[in-house]
Tab-separated table of C-alpha atoms and ligand atoms in Angstrom:
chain	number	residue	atom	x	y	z
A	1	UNK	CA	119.558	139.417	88.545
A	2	UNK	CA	117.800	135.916	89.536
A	3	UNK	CA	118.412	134.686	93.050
A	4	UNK	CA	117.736	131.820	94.550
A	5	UNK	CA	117.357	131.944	98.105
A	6	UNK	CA	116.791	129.200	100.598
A	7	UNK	CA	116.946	128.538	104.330
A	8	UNK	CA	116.084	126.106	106.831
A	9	UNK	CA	113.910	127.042	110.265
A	10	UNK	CA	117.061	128.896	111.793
A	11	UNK	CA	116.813	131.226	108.695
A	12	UNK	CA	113.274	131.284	107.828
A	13	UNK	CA	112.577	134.818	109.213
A	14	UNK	CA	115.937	136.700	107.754
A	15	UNK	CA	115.416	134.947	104.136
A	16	UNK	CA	111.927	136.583	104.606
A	17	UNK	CA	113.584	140.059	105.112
A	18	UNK	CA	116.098	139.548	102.252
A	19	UNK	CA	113.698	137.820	99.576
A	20	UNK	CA	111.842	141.045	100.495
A	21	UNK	CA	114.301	143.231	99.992
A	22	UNK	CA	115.994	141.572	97.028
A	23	UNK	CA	112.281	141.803	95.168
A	24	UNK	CA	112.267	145.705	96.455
A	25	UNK	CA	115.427	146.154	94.616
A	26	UNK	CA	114.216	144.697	91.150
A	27	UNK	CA	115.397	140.965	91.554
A	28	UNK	CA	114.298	138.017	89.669
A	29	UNK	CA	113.911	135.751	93.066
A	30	UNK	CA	113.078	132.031	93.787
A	31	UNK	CA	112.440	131.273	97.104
A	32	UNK	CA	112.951	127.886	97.202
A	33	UNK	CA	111.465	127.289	101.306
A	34	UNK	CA	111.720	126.584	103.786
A	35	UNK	CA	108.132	128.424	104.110
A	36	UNK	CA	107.602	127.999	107.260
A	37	UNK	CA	109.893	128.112	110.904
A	38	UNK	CA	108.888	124.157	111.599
A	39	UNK	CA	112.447	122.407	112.268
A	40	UNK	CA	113.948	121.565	108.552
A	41	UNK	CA	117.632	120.391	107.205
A	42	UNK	CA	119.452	122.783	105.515
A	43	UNK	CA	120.975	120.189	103.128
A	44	UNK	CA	117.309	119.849	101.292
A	45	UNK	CA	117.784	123.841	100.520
A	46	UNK	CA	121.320	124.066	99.843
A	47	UNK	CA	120.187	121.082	97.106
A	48	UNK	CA	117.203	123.629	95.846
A	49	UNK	CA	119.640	126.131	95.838
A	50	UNK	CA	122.489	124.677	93.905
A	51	UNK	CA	120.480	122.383	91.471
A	52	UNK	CA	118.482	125.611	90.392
A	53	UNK	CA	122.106	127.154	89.782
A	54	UNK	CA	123.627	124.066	88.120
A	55	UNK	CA	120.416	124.248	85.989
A	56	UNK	CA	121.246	127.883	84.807
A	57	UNK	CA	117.800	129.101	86.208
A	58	UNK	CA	119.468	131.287	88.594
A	59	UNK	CA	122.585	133.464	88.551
A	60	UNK	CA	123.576	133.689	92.007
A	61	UNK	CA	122.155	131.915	95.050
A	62	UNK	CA	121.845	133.075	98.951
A	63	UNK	CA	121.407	130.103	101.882
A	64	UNK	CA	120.534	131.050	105.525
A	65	UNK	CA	120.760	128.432	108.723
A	66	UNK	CA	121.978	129.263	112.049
A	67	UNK	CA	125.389	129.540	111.520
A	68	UNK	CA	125.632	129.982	107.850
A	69	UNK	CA	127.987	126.767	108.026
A	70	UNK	CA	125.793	123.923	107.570
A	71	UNK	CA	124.450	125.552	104.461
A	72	UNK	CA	127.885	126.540	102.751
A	73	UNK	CA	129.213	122.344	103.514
A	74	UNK	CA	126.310	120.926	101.902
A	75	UNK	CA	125.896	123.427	99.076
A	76	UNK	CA	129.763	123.041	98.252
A	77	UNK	CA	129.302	119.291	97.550
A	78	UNK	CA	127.615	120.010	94.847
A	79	UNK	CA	129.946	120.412	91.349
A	80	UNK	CA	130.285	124.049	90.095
A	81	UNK	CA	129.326	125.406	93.197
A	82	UNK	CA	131.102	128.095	95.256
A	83	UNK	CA	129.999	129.036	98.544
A	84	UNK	CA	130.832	130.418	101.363
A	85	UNK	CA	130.032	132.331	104.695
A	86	UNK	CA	130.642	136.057	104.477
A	87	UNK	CA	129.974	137.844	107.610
A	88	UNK	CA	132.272	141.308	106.715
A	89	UNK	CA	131.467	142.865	103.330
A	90	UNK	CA	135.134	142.380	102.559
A	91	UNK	CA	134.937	138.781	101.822
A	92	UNK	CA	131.344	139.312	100.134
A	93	UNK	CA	133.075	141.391	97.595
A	94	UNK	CA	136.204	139.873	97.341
A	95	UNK	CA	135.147	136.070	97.318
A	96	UNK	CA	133.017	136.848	94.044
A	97	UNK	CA	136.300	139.083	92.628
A	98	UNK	CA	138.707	136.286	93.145
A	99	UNK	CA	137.174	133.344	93.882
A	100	UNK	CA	133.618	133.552	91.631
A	101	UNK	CA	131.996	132.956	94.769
A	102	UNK	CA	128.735	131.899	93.401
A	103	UNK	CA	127.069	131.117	96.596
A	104	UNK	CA	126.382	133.731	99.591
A	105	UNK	CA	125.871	131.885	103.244
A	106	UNK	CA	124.518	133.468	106.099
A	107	UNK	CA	123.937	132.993	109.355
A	108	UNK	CA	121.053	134.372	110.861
A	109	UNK	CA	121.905	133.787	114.719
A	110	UNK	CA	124.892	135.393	114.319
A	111	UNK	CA	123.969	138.761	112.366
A	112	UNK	CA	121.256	140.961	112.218
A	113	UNK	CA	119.006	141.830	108.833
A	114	UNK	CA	120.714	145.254	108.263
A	115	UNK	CA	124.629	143.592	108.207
A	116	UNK	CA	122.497	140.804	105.619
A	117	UNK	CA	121.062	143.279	103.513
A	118	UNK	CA	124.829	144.794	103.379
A	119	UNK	CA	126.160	141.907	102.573
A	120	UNK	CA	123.678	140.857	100.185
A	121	UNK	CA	124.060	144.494	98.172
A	122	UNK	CA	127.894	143.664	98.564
A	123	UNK	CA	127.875	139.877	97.213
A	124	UNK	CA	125.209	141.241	94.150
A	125	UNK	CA	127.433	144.091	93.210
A	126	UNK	CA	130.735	142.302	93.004
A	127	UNK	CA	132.013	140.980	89.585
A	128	UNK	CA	134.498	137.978	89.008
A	129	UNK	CA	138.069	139.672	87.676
A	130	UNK	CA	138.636	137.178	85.296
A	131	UNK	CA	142.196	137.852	86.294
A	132	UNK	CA	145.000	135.138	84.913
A	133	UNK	CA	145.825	133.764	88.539
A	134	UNK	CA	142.114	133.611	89.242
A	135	UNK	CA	141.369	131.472	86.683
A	136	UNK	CA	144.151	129.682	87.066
A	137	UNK	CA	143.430	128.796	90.942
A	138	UNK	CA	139.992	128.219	89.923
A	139	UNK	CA	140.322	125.416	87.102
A	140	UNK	CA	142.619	123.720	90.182
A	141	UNK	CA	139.506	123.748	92.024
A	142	UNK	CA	137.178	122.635	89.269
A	143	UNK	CA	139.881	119.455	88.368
A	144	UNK	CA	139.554	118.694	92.574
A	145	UNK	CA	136.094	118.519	91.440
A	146	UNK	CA	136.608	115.823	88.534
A	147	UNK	CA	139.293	113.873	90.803
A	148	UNK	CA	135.789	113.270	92.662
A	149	UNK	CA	133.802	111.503	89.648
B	201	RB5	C1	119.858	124.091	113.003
B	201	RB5	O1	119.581	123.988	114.340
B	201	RB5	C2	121.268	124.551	112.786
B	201	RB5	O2	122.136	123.515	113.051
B	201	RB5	C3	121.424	125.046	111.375
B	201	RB5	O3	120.537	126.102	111.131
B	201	RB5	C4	122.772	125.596	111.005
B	201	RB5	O4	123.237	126.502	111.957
B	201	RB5	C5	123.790	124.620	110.656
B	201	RB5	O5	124.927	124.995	110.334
């Protein structure tokens, strides 16, 4: 699959682990920085991230900050993005079945590399249902979307 993958200072080292592990595993993946653990803004990667999405040059994408939270606000501004922060492999699975979760937010001060790499595996594995009420609850989201232009 190609990833893109993108974090600011607070989670440079775990996108290092997972951009490792992801390439380990046979992924296509774009690390789109930070590339180094000098203070950054997580808006200028969830902007990487979701522009190399909206630009069909990636098929899923992964953003890492502190909290995870920073990441999913700014990368949900953009249009056709879905993202979210899934810290139980529950909602890693089930926010790509239902909700075509498109986006997977971590936060690297608040879980360790081996719950990532879970979650990661989880989030990659997990197909959208295209079930009726899916769809249905997602074109409601994507006309909240074109209230917005
Ligand atoms: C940066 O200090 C921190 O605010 C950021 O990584 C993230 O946690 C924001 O949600």
């Amino acid at each position: 699959m190609r990833i893109a993958i993108g974090a600011d200072h607070g989670g440079f080292h775990l996108k290092t682990e997972i951009a490792d592990f992801l390439k380990k595993s046979g992924h296509d993946v774009a690390d789109l920085g930070a590339h180094s653990e000098e203070p950054s803004d997580y808006p200028d990667f969830a902007r990487a991230v979701a522009k190399t999405l909206r630009a069909g040059k990636a098929d899923r994408g992964i953003l890492i900050c502190g909290s995870g939270v920073g990441a999913s606000v700014a990368a949900n501004k953009f249009h056709g993005i879905r993202a979210a922060v899934c810290h139980d492999t529950f909602s890693a699975r089930q926010g790509v079945e239902d909700d075509d979760m498109n986006v997977l937010c971590l936060g690297a001060r608040i879980i360790g590399p081996e719950l990532a790499r879970e979650l990661v595996r989880t989030f990659l594995a997990a197909l959208f249902s295209g079930e009726e009420r899916h769809r249905r609850r997602l074109a409601k989201v994507a006309a909240i979307e074109q209230e917005q232009r």
